[in-house]
Short mmCIF file of C-alpha atoms in Angstrom, two decimals:
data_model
loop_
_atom_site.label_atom_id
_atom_site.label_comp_id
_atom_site.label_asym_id
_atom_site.label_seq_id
_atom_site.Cartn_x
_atom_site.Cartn_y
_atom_site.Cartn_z
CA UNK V 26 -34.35 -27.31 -63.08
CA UNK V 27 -36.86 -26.17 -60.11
CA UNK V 28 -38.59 -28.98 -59.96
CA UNK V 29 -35.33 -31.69 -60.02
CA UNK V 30 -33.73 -30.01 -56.74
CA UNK V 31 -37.18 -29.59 -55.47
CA UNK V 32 -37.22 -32.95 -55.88
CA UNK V 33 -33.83 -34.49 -54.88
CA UNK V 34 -33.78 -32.32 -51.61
CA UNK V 35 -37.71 -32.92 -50.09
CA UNK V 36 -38.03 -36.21 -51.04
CA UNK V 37 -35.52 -38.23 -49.32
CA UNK V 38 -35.82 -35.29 -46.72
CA UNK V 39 -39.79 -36.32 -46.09
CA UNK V 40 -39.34 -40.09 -46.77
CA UNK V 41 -36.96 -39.43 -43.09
CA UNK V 42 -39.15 -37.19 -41.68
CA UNK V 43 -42.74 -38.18 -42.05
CA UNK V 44 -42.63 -41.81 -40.00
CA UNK V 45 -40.81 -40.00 -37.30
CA UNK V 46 -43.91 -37.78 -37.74
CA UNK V 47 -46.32 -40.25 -37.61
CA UNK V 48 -44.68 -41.86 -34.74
CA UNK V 49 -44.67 -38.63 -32.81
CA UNK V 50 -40.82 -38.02 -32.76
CA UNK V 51 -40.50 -35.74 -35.19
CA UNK V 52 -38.40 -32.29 -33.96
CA UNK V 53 -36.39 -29.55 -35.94
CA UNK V 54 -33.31 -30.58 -36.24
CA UNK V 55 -30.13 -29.38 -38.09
CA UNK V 56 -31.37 -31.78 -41.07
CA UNK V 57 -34.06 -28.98 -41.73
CA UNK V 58 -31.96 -25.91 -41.66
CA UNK V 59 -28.79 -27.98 -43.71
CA UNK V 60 -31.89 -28.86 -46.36
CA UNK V 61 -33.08 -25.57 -46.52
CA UNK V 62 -29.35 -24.01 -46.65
CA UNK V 63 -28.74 -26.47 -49.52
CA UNK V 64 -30.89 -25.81 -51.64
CA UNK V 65 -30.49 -22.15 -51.29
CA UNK V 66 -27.14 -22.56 -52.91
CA UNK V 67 -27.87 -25.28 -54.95
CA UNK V 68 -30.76 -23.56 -56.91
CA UNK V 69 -29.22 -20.28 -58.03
CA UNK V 70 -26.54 -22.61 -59.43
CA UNK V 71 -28.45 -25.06 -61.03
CA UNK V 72 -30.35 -22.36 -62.94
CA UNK V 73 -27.17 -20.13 -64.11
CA UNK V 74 -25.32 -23.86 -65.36
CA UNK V 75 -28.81 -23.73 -67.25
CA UNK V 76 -28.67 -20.71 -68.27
CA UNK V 77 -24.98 -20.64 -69.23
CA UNK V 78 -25.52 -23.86 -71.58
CA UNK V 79 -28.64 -22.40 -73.17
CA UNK V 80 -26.74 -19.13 -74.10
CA UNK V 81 -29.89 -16.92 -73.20
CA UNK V 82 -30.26 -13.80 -71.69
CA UNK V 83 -30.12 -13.53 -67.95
CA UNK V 84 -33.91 -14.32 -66.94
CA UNK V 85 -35.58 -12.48 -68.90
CA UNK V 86 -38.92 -13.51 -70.06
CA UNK V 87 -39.02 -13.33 -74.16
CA UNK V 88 -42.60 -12.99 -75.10
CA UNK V 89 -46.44 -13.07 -74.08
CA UNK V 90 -46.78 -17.16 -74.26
CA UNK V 91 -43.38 -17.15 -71.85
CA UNK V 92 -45.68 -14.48 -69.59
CA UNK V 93 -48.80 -16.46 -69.78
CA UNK V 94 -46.89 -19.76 -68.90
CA UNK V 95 -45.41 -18.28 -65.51
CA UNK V 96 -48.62 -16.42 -64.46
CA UNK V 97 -50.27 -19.88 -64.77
CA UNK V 98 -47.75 -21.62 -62.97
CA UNK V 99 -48.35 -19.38 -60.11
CA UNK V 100 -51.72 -19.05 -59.97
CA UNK V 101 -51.90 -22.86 -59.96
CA UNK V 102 -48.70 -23.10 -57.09
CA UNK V 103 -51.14 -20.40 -54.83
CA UNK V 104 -54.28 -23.09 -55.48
CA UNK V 105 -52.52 -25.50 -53.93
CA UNK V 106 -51.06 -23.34 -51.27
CA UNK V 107 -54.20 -22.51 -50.30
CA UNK V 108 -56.21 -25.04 -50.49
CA UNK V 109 -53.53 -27.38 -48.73
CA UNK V 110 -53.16 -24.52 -45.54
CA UNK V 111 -57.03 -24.73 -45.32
CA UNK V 112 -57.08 -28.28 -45.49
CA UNK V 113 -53.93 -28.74 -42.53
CA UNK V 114 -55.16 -25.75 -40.92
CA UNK V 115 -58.35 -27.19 -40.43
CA UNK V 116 -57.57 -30.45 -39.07
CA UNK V 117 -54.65 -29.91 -37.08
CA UNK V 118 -55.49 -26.84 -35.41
CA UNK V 119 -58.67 -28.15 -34.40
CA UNK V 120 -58.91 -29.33 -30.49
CA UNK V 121 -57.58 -32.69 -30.77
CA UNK V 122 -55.30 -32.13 -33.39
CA UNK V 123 -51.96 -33.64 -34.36
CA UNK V 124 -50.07 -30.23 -34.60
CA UNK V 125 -51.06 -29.70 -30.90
CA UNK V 126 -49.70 -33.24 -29.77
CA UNK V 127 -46.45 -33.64 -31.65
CA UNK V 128 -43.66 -30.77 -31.79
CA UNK V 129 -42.64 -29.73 -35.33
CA UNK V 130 -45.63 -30.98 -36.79
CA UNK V 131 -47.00 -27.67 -37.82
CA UNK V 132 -43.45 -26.66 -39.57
CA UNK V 133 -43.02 -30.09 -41.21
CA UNK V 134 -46.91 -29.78 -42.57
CA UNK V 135 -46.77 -26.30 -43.75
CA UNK V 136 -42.88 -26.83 -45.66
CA UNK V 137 -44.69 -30.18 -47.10
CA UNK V 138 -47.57 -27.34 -48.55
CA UNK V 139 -44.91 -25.05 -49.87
CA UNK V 140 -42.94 -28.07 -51.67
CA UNK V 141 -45.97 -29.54 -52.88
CA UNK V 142 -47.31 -25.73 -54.25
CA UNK V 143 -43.97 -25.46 -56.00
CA UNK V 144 -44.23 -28.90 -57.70
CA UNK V 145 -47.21 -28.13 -58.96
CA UNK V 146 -46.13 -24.96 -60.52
CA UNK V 147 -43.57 -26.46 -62.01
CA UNK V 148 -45.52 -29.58 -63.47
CA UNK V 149 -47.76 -26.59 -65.20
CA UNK V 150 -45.22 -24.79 -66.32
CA UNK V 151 -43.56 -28.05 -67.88
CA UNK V 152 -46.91 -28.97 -69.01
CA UNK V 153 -47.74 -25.64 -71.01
CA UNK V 154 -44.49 -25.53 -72.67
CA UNK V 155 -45.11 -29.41 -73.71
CA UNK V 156 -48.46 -28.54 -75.30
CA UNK V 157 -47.45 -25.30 -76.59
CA UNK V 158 -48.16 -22.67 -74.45
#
């Protein structure tokens, strides 16, 4: 359920944002805080309707393949958190950069690491339940 707000919200959200970007018009706007404030609210629902039609207990994980699955997922979301803030890091913040010439490019670039991290984790953890754990 994650991963289908994740991707409802940033992807129409970035397919605005990121030729404004590129075109070096790109600011914060309200768009960015109404996003973010949406899918605060839209998340905790979207996983109790989930919950509520599976009939399972409140979040709790069950066994040691449930465990293994999430602790994978993670790892795998901070991989790509990492490696995508060393990779942005290292070529905007240089002198020269594109975070230095356009405002909002740094917060647009870093948000686009987070969603991208939390994709991931949740293409693992759909992927390990797929194959079994």
């Amino acid at each position: 359920m994650s991963l289908l707000t994740t991707l409802a919200l940033y992807v129409p959200y970035f397919a605005f944002v990121w030729p404004e970007l590129l075109a070096g018009t790109a600011t914060i706007g309200p768009a960015l805080v109404l996003l973010i404030v949406v899918q605060a609210v839209l998340l905790p629902l979207s996983l109790w309707v989930w919950r509520r039609l599976e009939g399972g207990p409140e979040g709790a994980l069950t066994d040691e393949r449930d465990r293994a699955i999430a602790l994978r997922a993670t790892r795998t979301s901070y991989v790509v958190l990492a490696g995508l803030g060393f990779t942005w890091g290292s070529v905007l913040l240089l002198p020269g950069g594109a975070a230095l010439a356009v405002p909002g490019t740094l917060l647009h670039v870093a948000l686009l690491s987070f969603v991208l991290a939390e994709v991931a984790g949740n293409i693992v953890s759909l992927w390990s339940y797929h194959r079994g754990g």
